Structures are given as structure tokens and as C-alpha cells.
Amino acid sequence: MVRVRFAPSPTGYLHVGGARTALYNFLFAKKEKGKFVLRIEDTDIERSKREYEERLIDAMKWLSLEWDEFYRQSERLQLYREVAQRLVDEGKAYYVYAYPEEIEKIREELLSQGKPPHYDQEILASFDTPQRRKEYEEKGLHPAIYFKMPDKEYSFNDAVKGEVVFKKGTIGDFAIMRSNGLPTYNFAVVVDDAYMEITHVIRGDDHLSNTLRQLAIYEALGKKPPVFAHVSMILGPDGSKLSKRHGATSVEEFRDRGYLPEALLNYLALLGWSHPEGKEVMTLEEMIENFSLDRLSKNPAIFDPKKLRWINSEHIKMLSNEELLNVAKPYFEKAGYTADDEKLIKILNAIKDRLHELSEIPELADYFFEKPDVDVTFEDNEKQALREIIENLNKIEWIRKDIVKAFSPRKKYKVKSKDFFHKLRVALTGKEQGVELDVLIEILGKEEFKKRVERYIN
Ligand code: GLU
């Protein structure tokens, strides 16, 4: 059975890159009827925060990327210690009693001799003296544990990148347990992926070079590595790695600006994957249905906020009246705009074609709630026509067809339609453009129409 995981470190908000990784894992699990594991990688105690974990989980839930199993690495420390100890017992790893400054010094010396900064047991074992052991014990420190990197070539077949080869001698020995008793990333990730029986690791290609250490650890544990799929990075429009300086990058920011979760997922899916028929606007079900690792792209994708806006507007159009009302209500409320549901639905339908982010609702709909304050000068014949139009409107049933008919006095007073309608729109809304006039008048209602027009004709 397929088992995949999303393994975020709770050191910040959920970035769109992380959300995309989570999505690909989720889609693959659903498509293959497998399991999706959420694993919080919180062993970097300085940078990990519970608050970030909570925000991350909220964002995942908002995106409806629900997981089947949940783990926290900080609750699995015993396992990492046991496995590391086993490697020591088997001679595949060893204790290191050197302080970080000393390790750094070795590195500098190697570099100054023109050698690659690779550690080995011979160099590091020299610190393992009875006196040092005593010192560590007194200070309550654990020796670090270093993994003996075999001197050989490693290679694997990546589902996205193809054959990847790491030449012999690329790296030296490396730490798997720190002196604070916590595992390093490369070690914990392999122990967990192996023990959780993860079959496919889908993650960003910033981890490609880590795969070398991870392959060596799998080998030492006698476990078969999973299939790796390293997904290309998301870049900003200038071609550098997408970051805050390119604008909004967190899932929370897009949520607050009024992106629908299904639209954000749809756009993220397209940043590195494509539908077999090139379809661009998709529901989550369609993405699941069509997802496969062989359609992941080798090339980095450029984050295009305009395209995301467009996809969001397409998903807004797909909502039913009730769904749209539900997601839109908070934005009306925040602006202090109140009306009954029926009227709000009418307004939403009127502005829907121009709505890209739900946070634009107040600026697109303000004139339904606030009388504009503008100067408009109607000619005498236009004023006469308007007076008669108001009289007509008083008599009709308030439906769009009859509203249009009530405007017939235009002809009698030789009113130029284009100018007249333009002025009327400005008088009613304070804006040059917007909703169709008959729709607008219907929603405003008889009384409000009269109130807004009368000041210009008396
Ligand atoms: N905790 C790592 C990260 O957030 C996970 C990397 C991996 O998927 O192996 O980058």
C-alpha cells in the first residue's frame, strides 16, 4: 500500500511551496488509495514553536488536506536514540566528545590545507579521552554520534529527476545525534520514513543533496529506501526562489485576501504538475483522478499571482449562491455592510464577474450600501425625462423588464442615451463603471433610486 508523508518543520507559517508538497502527497495518496501521514519535524528545539505547528495545522485543515496519521518527532526521541545506539554497537557510528568549536576548528584546518572538510573517525576519536568523558558527564552532556559514511558511490532513480548519482567521496562522516540528545534532520527523517513504512517521498528538490546521507543511513539500517520524487522549486517572477519579497507567500495571507482553498490548491497543483489534457481549472476530485508522479515537471515553476487571481475568479463562479454567500459574508460584515441574505445574493451575482479576491467585495459593492457623493449635471431635457421615469417606476411591478420599459420617456425628450446613462450611473454609484444599470436599479429599489436621483433634478 502506498504510504506518503508531509513532514513540515514548525519553524514558520505554511508557505505555498510547503502547501504544494503537501498537496502532491495528498493527491498521490488519494489516487493510489493509500495513506497520508502528517509528521511534525520539531527536533530543532531553538526554531520549532507550538504556535507555528497550530497555524500549520489550521492551514492544512482550511485547505482540506486531511491526514490519516499524525506524529510529532519530539515524541519519538527514544526510538532515534535506540537506533543510533544500535548503529554504534554495530560499528557503523561512533561517539564524538568534541565541542562544536573544536569541530569547527578541524573544518577550518582541513580547508586551509586545501582538503575537503570531511570528518572521519580517526580525526574525531582523538577527543574521546577518559577526562573528556568525565567532563561530559559532569556537565550533563551526551556525546554526539557520528555516522561512518561508507566510501562509495550512491545512486538512485528519482521519479522526477531520473538517475541521480553521488560520487564516491562527496561527503565525510556526519552527526546523527547531537550532544543535546536530539537527532539531526537526516537521521530522524530516515528512521521515521523507514519505521512508518513510507513508500514514496515527495518533497522539494532543495532536499536532493540530503538524499545521499539518507541513502547511506537506509543501507546501514538494512532498510529499502522509498521511491523519491524531488519536485522543482517555485520561483518568483525574477527567477529567484520564491520568498516574502515577491509578495504574499503564506497560505494564511491568501486565505485572508479571499482566496478559496480549492482555487489555491488548483493553482498550486499546476506549479509543477499538469493535467493530461492540459485542463487548468479543476476541482480537487479531478486533480485526484488525474494525478500521477510522471506528470511532475522537471523545470522550476514561476509563481504568477495574476494567474492565481484568474483561477480564483473561476472557482468563485463555480460556487452556488449559498456557498458564495457563506464565504462572502465575513467581507460584507467587516465593511459594516448589512442586508438580508436575498439581497446579498443579488449583489454577489451582480459583481461576480469582476470578483477575483473576496476581499474586493467592499470596493465592488460599496454603492449598494452607501450613497455616493458626486456632482453630476443633467441637462433640462434629461431632468424632465428623469421626472417622468421616476413617475413610471412608481407604478410598475419591480422587475427588470418593467424597469427597462419605464425609461421610455428618453425618446420624447430627445435624450442622448449614452451620455444620459453614463451620468445616471455616476449619480447612482459614484463610479464610471460597474453593474448593468437595470440590475443596479433593481437591487437599489424604488425608494433608494428616487433618493439618489432627486437631488440632481430639483
Ligand atoms: N522537515 C523537512 C522540511 O521541512 C522535511 C524534508 C523532507 O520531506 O524530508 O523541509
Coordinates of C-alpha atoms and ligand atoms in Angstrom, one line a residue:
M1 CA 0.0 0.0 0.0
V2 CA 1.2 3.5 -0.8
R3 CA 2.2 5.5 2.3
V4 CA 3.3 9.1 1.9
R5 CA 4.0 11.9 4.3
F6 CA 4.2 15.6 4.6
A7 CA 6.9 16.5 7.1
P8 CA 7.0 20.2 7.9
S9 CA 9.2 21.8 10.5
P10 CA 7.1 24.1 12.6
T11 CA 9.5 27.0 12.3
G12 CA 7.2 29.4 10.4
Y13 CA 3.9 29.8 8.6
L14 CA 2.9 27.3 5.8
H15 CA 4.5 28.6 2.7
V16 CA 2.9 28.0 -0.7
G17 CA 5.8 25.7 -1.5
G18 CA 5.1 23.6 1.5
A19 CA 1.4 23.6 0.7
R20 CA 2.2 22.3 -2.8
T21 CA 4.4 19.5 -1.4
A22 CA 1.5 18.6 1.0
L23 CA -0.9 18.7 -1.9
Y24 CA 1.1 16.4 -4.2
N25 CA 1.5 13.9 -1.3
F26 CA -2.2 14.1 -0.6
L27 CA -3.2 13.7 -4.2
F28 CA -0.9 10.7 -4.7
A29 CA -2.3 9.0 -1.5
K30 CA -5.9 9.5 -2.6
K31 CA -5.3 8.5 -6.1
E32 CA -3.5 5.3 -5.0
K33 CA -5.9 4.6 -2.1
G34 CA -3.0 4.9 0.3
K35 CA -2.3 6.7 3.5
F36 CA -1.3 10.3 4.0
V37 CA 0.8 10.9 7.1
L38 CA 1.4 14.3 8.7
R39 CA 4.7 14.4 10.7
I40 CA 5.8 17.4 12.6
E41 CA 9.6 17.6 12.5
D42 CA 10.2 19.6 15.6
T43 CA 13.6 18.4 16.8
D44 CA 15.2 21.7 16.2
I45 CA 14.2 23.0 19.6
E46 CA 15.5 26.5 19.1
R47 CA 13.4 27.2 16.0
S48 CA 10.4 25.0 16.4
K49 CA 7.3 26.5 18.1
R50 CA 3.9 25.0 19.1
E51 CA 2.3 28.2 17.8
Y52 CA 3.6 27.5 14.3
E53 CA 2.5 23.9 14.5
E54 CA -1.0 25.1 15.3
R55 CA -1.1 27.6 12.5
L56 CA 0.2 25.0 10.1
I57 CA -2.5 22.5 11.1
D58 CA -5.1 25.2 10.7
A59 CA -3.9 26.0 7.3
M60 CA -3.9 22.3 6.3
K61 CA -7.4 21.9 7.6
W62 CA -8.5 25.0 5.7
L63 CA -7.1 23.5 2.6
S64 CA -8.9 20.3 3.5
L65 CA -5.7 18.3 3.2
E66 CA -6.8 15.9 5.9
W67 CA -4.3 13.3 7.1
D68 CA -4.8 9.7 8.1
E69 CA -2.0 9.6 10.8
F70 CA -0.2 12.2 12.8
Y71 CA 3.2 12.1 14.5
R72 CA 5.5 14.5 16.3
Q73 CA 9.2 13.8 16.2
S74 CA 9.7 15.2 19.7
E75 CA 7.6 12.4 21.0
R76 CA 9.7 9.7 19.3
L77 CA 13.2 10.6 20.8
Q78 CA 13.6 7.2 22.4
L79 CA 13.4 5.5 19.1
Y80 CA 16.1 7.7 17.5
R81 CA 18.4 7.1 20.5
E82 CA 17.9 3.3 20.3
V83 CA 18.5 3.1 16.6
A84 CA 21.6 5.4 16.9
Q85 CA 22.9 3.2 19.7
R86 CA 22.4 0.1 17.6
L87 CA 24.5 1.7 14.8
V88 CA 27.2 2.4 17.3
D89 CA 27.1 -1.2 18.6
E90 CA 27.3 -2.5 15.0
G91 CA 30.4 -0.2 14.4
K92 CA 28.5 1.9 11.8
A93 CA 28.5 5.0 14.0
Y94 CA 30.6 6.3 16.9
Y95 CA 30.6 8.7 19.8
V96 CA 32.2 12.1 19.5
Y97 CA 33.3 14.0 22.5
A98 CA 34.3 17.2 20.8
Y99 CA 32.8 20.6 21.4
P100 CA 31.3 22.5 18.5
E101 CA 34.2 25.0 18.4
E102 CA 36.6 22.1 18.1
I103 CA 34.7 20.6 15.2
E104 CA 34.6 23.9 13.5
K105 CA 38.4 24.3 14.0
I106 CA 39.1 20.9 12.3
R107 CA 37.0 22.1 9.4
E108 CA 38.9 25.3 9.1
E109 CA 42.2 23.5 9.3
L110 CA 41.2 21.0 6.6
L111 CA 40.1 23.8 4.3
S112 CA 43.3 25.8 4.9
Q113 CA 45.3 22.7 3.9
G114 CA 43.3 22.6 0.6
K115 CA 41.4 19.5 1.7
P116 CA 37.7 18.9 1.6
P117 CA 36.2 19.5 5.1
H118 CA 35.4 15.8 5.7
Y119 CA 35.4 14.3 9.1
D120 CA 36.4 10.8 9.9
Q121 CA 36.6 8.6 12.9
E122 CA 40.4 9.0 13.2
I123 CA 40.1 12.8 13.5
L124 CA 37.1 12.8 15.8
A125 CA 38.0 9.9 18.0
S126 CA 41.0 11.8 19.4
F127 CA 38.6 13.7 21.7
D128 CA 37.4 10.5 23.3
T129 CA 39.5 10.5 26.4
P130 CA 38.6 9.4 29.9
Q131 CA 38.9 13.0 31.1
R132 CA 36.6 14.3 28.4
R133 CA 34.1 11.6 29.2
K134 CA 34.1 12.7 32.8
E135 CA 33.7 16.3 31.8
Y136 CA 30.7 15.5 29.6
E137 CA 29.1 13.5 32.4
E138 CA 29.6 16.3 34.9
K139 CA 28.0 18.8 32.5
G140 CA 25.1 16.5 31.7
L141 CA 26.1 16.4 28.0
H142 CA 25.7 13.4 25.7
P143 CA 28.4 12.6 23.3
A144 CA 27.3 13.3 19.7
I145 CA 27.0 10.3 17.5
Y146 CA 28.6 10.4 14.0
F147 CA 27.7 8.2 11.2
K148 CA 30.6 6.5 9.3
M149 CA 30.0 7.4 5.7
P150 CA 31.0 4.5 3.5
D151 CA 33.5 5.5 0.9
K152 CA 31.5 4.5 -2.2
E153 CA 29.2 5.8 -4.9
Y154 CA 25.5 6.1 -4.3
S155 CA 22.8 6.4 -6.9
F156 CA 19.0 6.2 -7.1
N157 CA 16.3 6.7 -9.7
D158 CA 14.3 9.8 -8.9
A159 CA 10.7 9.8 -10.1
V160 CA 11.1 13.4 -11.3
K161 CA 14.8 13.9 -11.9
G162 CA 15.7 10.5 -13.3
E163 CA 19.0 8.8 -12.4
V164 CA 20.9 10.7 -9.7
V165 CA 24.5 9.7 -8.9
F166 CA 26.5 10.8 -5.9
K167 CA 30.2 10.3 -6.5
K168 CA 32.4 8.5 -4.0
G169 CA 34.0 10.8 -1.5
T170 CA 31.4 13.6 -1.8
I171 CA 30.9 13.8 1.9
G172 CA 32.6 12.6 5.1
D173 CA 31.2 11.3 8.4
F174 CA 28.2 13.3 9.8
A175 CA 26.3 13.7 13.0
I176 CA 23.2 11.7 13.5
M177 CA 22.7 12.6 17.2
R178 CA 23.7 15.9 18.8
S179 CA 25.2 16.5 22.2
N180 CA 21.8 17.8 23.4
G181 CA 20.5 14.3 22.9
L182 CA 18.4 15.2 19.8
P183 CA 18.6 13.6 16.4
T184 CA 19.7 15.5 13.3
Y185 CA 17.3 16.0 10.4
N186 CA 18.8 13.4 8.1
F187 CA 18.8 10.7 10.8
A188 CA 15.3 11.3 12.2
V189 CA 13.8 11.6 8.7
V190 CA 15.2 8.2 7.7
V191 CA 14.3 6.4 10.9
D192 CA 10.8 7.7 10.7
D193 CA 10.3 7.1 7.0
A194 CA 11.7 3.6 7.5
Y195 CA 9.7 2.8 10.6
M196 CA 6.5 4.4 9.3
E197 CA 6.9 2.3 6.1
I198 CA 6.8 5.3 3.8
T199 CA 6.8 4.1 0.2
H200 CA 7.2 7.4 -1.6
V201 CA 8.9 10.6 -0.5
I202 CA 7.6 13.5 -2.5
R203 CA 9.4 16.7 -1.4
G204 CA 11.2 19.9 -2.7
D205 CA 14.4 19.4 -4.6
D206 CA 16.2 21.5 -2.1
H207 CA 16.5 18.2 -0.3
L208 CA 18.1 16.4 -3.2
S209 CA 21.6 16.6 -1.8
N210 CA 20.4 15.3 1.6
T211 CA 19.3 12.1 -0.2
L212 CA 22.9 11.0 -0.3
R213 CA 23.2 10.9 3.6
Q214 CA 19.7 9.3 3.7
L215 CA 20.6 6.5 1.3
A216 CA 23.6 5.7 3.4
I217 CA 21.5 5.5 6.5
Y218 CA 18.9 3.3 4.9
E219 CA 21.7 1.0 3.9
A220 CA 23.2 0.9 7.4
L221 CA 19.7 0.1 8.8
G222 CA 19.2 -2.7 6.3
K223 CA 16.1 -1.0 5.0
K224 CA 15.0 -0.4 1.4
P225 CA 14.8 3.3 0.5
P226 CA 11.4 4.6 -0.6
V227 CA 10.8 6.0 -4.1
F228 CA 12.0 9.6 -4.1
A229 CA 10.3 12.3 -6.2
H230 CA 12.1 15.7 -5.9
V231 CA 9.8 18.4 -7.1
S232 CA 11.3 21.6 -8.6
M233 CA 11.3 24.8 -6.7
I234 CA 8.8 27.6 -7.1
L235 CA 10.4 30.8 -8.3
G236 CA 9.4 34.4 -8.2
P237 CA 8.9 36.4 -11.4
D238 CA 12.6 37.4 -11.3
G239 CA 13.7 33.8 -11.4
S240 CA 15.0 33.6 -7.8
K241 CA 13.5 31.3 -5.2
L242 CA 10.0 32.5 -4.2
S243 CA 10.2 34.4 -0.9
K244 CA 8.5 37.1 1.0
R245 CA 9.9 39.9 -1.0
H246 CA 7.9 38.7 -4.0
G247 CA 4.7 39.4 -2.1
A248 CA 2.3 37.1 -0.3
T249 CA 3.7 33.6 0.1
S250 CA 1.9 32.2 3.1
V251 CA -1.3 30.2 2.8
E252 CA -2.8 32.4 5.6
E253 CA -2.3 35.6 3.6
F254 CA -4.1 34.1 0.6
R255 CA -6.9 32.9 2.9
D256 CA -7.3 36.4 4.4
R257 CA -7.4 38.0 1.0
G258 CA -10.3 35.9 0.0
Y259 CA -8.8 33.0 -2.0
L260 CA -10.9 29.9 -2.0
P261 CA -9.0 26.8 -0.7
E262 CA -10.0 24.9 -3.8
A263 CA -8.6 27.7 -6.0
L264 CA -5.3 27.9 -4.2
L265 CA -4.9 24.1 -4.4
N266 CA -5.8 24.2 -8.1
Y267 CA -3.2 26.8 -8.8
L268 CA -0.5 25.1 -6.7
A269 CA -1.2 21.8 -8.4
L270 CA -0.3 23.5 -11.7
L271 CA 3.0 24.8 -10.4
G272 CA 4.9 21.6 -11.2
W273 CA 2.2 19.2 -12.4
S274 CA -0.1 19.2 -15.4
H275 CA -3.4 17.6 -16.2
P276 CA -3.1 15.0 -19.0
E277 CA -5.4 17.1 -21.2
G278 CA -4.0 20.4 -20.2
K279 CA -7.0 21.3 -18.2
E280 CA -6.4 24.4 -16.0
V281 CA -9.5 24.9 -13.8
M282 CA -10.1 21.8 -11.8
T283 CA -11.9 20.6 -8.6
L284 CA -9.9 18.6 -6.1
E285 CA -11.7 15.4 -7.3
E286 CA -10.4 16.0 -10.8
M287 CA -6.9 16.5 -9.6
I288 CA -7.0 13.3 -7.6
E289 CA -8.5 11.4 -10.5
N290 CA -5.7 12.6 -12.9
F291 CA -2.7 12.8 -10.6
S292 CA 0.5 10.8 -11.3
L293 CA 4.1 11.3 -10.5
D294 CA 5.2 11.0 -14.1
R295 CA 3.4 14.3 -14.9
L296 CA 5.5 16.2 -12.3
S297 CA 7.7 18.7 -14.1
K298 CA 11.5 18.7 -14.1
N299 CA 11.6 22.5 -14.6
P300 CA 11.0 25.1 -11.9
A301 CA 7.7 26.9 -12.0
I302 CA 7.2 30.6 -11.8
F303 CA 4.6 31.9 -9.3
D304 CA 2.2 34.1 -11.2
P305 CA -0.2 36.0 -8.9
K306 CA -2.3 37.1 -11.9
K307 CA -3.0 33.5 -12.9
L308 CA -3.8 32.6 -9.3
R309 CA -6.3 35.5 -9.3
W310 CA -7.9 34.2 -12.5
I311 CA -8.2 30.7 -11.2
N312 CA -9.8 32.1 -8.0
S313 CA -12.3 34.0 -10.0
E314 CA -13.2 30.9 -12.0
H315 CA -13.7 29.0 -8.8
I316 CA -15.9 31.8 -7.4
K317 CA -18.1 31.5 -10.5
M318 CA -18.5 27.8 -9.8
L319 CA -20.0 28.3 -6.3
S320 CA -23.7 28.0 -5.6
N321 CA -25.5 31.1 -4.3
E322 CA -25.4 29.6 -0.7
E323 CA -21.7 28.7 -0.9
L324 CA -20.8 32.2 -2.3
L325 CA -22.9 33.9 0.4
N326 CA -21.2 31.8 3.1
V327 CA -17.7 32.7 2.1
A328 CA -18.5 36.3 1.2
K329 CA -20.4 37.2 4.4
P330 CA -17.4 38.0 6.6
Y331 CA -16.2 40.5 4.0
F332 CA -19.5 42.4 4.0
E333 CA -19.5 42.3 7.8
K334 CA -16.0 43.6 8.1
A335 CA -17.0 46.6 5.9
G336 CA -20.1 47.1 8.0
Y337 CA -22.4 46.4 5.1
T338 CA -25.6 44.7 6.2
A339 CA -28.6 43.4 4.2
D340 CA -30.8 40.3 4.2
D341 CA -29.4 37.2 2.5
E342 CA -31.6 37.6 -0.5
K343 CA -30.2 41.0 -1.3
L344 CA -26.6 40.0 -0.6
I345 CA -27.0 37.1 -3.1
K346 CA -28.3 39.5 -5.7
I347 CA -25.4 41.9 -5.1
L348 CA -22.9 39.0 -5.3
N349 CA -24.4 37.8 -8.5
A350 CA -24.2 41.3 -9.9
I351 CA -20.5 41.7 -9.1
K352 CA -19.4 38.1 -9.5
D353 CA -17.9 38.6 -13.0
R354 CA -15.5 41.2 -11.7
L355 CA -14.7 39.5 -8.4
H356 CA -11.2 37.9 -8.2
E357 CA -10.4 38.1 -4.5
L358 CA -13.2 38.1 -1.9
S359 CA -11.6 41.0 -0.1
E360 CA -12.5 43.1 -3.2
I361 CA -16.2 42.8 -2.2
P362 CA -16.4 46.1 -0.3
E363 CA -14.9 48.1 -3.1
L364 CA -17.0 46.4 -5.8
A365 CA -20.2 46.6 -3.8
D366 CA -19.9 49.8 -1.7
Y367 CA -22.6 51.8 -3.7
F368 CA -25.2 49.3 -2.8
F369 CA -24.8 50.4 0.8
E370 CA -23.6 53.9 0.7
K371 CA -25.0 56.9 -1.2
P372 CA -22.2 58.3 -3.4
D373 CA -21.3 62.0 -3.0
V374 CA -20.7 63.3 -6.5
D375 CA -21.5 66.2 -8.7
V376 CA -23.5 65.4 -11.8
T377 CA -25.2 68.0 -14.1
F378 CA -28.2 66.8 -16.0
E379 CA -29.5 69.0 -18.9
D380 CA -33.1 70.3 -18.7
N381 CA -34.5 67.7 -21.1
E382 CA -32.7 65.0 -19.1
K383 CA -34.2 66.2 -15.9
Q384 CA -37.7 66.2 -17.5
A385 CA -37.2 62.7 -18.7
L386 CA -35.9 61.6 -15.2
R387 CA -39.0 63.1 -13.6
E388 CA -41.2 61.0 -15.8
I389 CA -39.1 57.9 -15.4
I390 CA -39.5 58.2 -11.6
E391 CA -43.3 58.5 -12.1
N392 CA -43.2 55.4 -14.2
L393 CA -41.1 53.5 -11.8
N394 CA -43.6 54.3 -9.1
K395 CA -46.3 52.5 -10.9
I396 CA -44.6 49.3 -12.1
E397 CA -44.0 45.9 -10.6
W398 CA -40.4 45.9 -9.6
I399 CA -38.9 43.5 -12.1
R400 CA -36.1 44.2 -14.5
K401 CA -38.2 44.1 -17.7
D402 CA -40.6 46.7 -16.5
I403 CA -37.8 48.9 -15.1
V404 CA -36.3 49.0 -18.6
K405 CA -39.7 49.9 -20.1
A406 CA -40.1 52.8 -17.5
F407 CA -37.2 54.5 -19.2
S408 CA -39.1 55.1 -22.4
P409 CA -39.6 58.9 -21.9
R410 CA -36.0 59.3 -23.1
K411 CA -37.2 59.5 -26.7
K412 CA -39.9 62.1 -26.1
Y413 CA -37.3 64.5 -24.6
K414 CA -34.6 63.7 -27.1
V415 CA -32.2 62.5 -24.5
K416 CA -28.9 61.1 -25.8
S417 CA -28.8 57.6 -24.3
K418 CA -25.1 57.1 -24.0
D419 CA -24.4 60.4 -22.1
F420 CA -27.6 60.1 -20.1
F421 CA -26.9 56.5 -18.9
H422 CA -23.3 57.4 -18.1
K423 CA -24.4 60.4 -15.9
L424 CA -27.1 58.3 -14.3
R425 CA -24.6 55.6 -13.4
V426 CA -22.2 58.1 -11.8
A427 CA -25.1 59.7 -9.9
L428 CA -26.2 56.4 -8.6
T429 CA -22.9 54.8 -7.9
G430 CA -20.2 57.5 -7.9
K431 CA -18.3 55.3 -10.4
E432 CA -17.8 55.2 -14.1
Q433 CA -18.2 51.5 -14.5
G434 CA -19.9 48.6 -12.8
V435 CA -23.0 46.5 -12.8
E436 CA -25.6 46.8 -15.6
L437 CA -27.9 49.7 -14.9
D438 CA -31.2 47.7 -14.8
V439 CA -29.6 45.2 -12.4
L440 CA -28.3 48.0 -10.3
I441 CA -31.7 49.8 -10.1
E442 CA -33.5 46.6 -9.3
I443 CA -31.2 45.9 -6.4
L444 CA -31.2 49.5 -5.1
G445 CA -35.0 49.6 -5.0
K446 CA -37.6 52.3 -5.8
E447 CA -37.0 54.5 -2.7
E448 CA -33.3 54.4 -2.9
F449 CA -33.3 55.2 -6.6
K450 CA -35.6 58.2 -6.1
K451 CA -33.4 59.4 -3.2
R452 CA -30.2 59.2 -5.2
V453 CA -31.7 60.9 -8.3
E454 CA -33.9 63.6 -6.8
R455 CA -31.1 65.8 -5.6
Y456 CA -30.0 66.3 -9.2
I457 CA -33.3 67.2 -10.7
N458 CA -34.7 69.7 -8.2
Ligands
GLU1 N1 11.3 18.8 7.8 C1 11.8 18.8 6.5 C2 11.4 20.2 5.9 O1 10.5 20.8 6.3 C3 11.2 17.7 5.7 C4 12.0 17.3 4.5 C5 11.6 16.0 3.9 O2 10.5 15.9 3.4 O3 12.3 15.1 4.0 O4 12.0 20.6 4.9

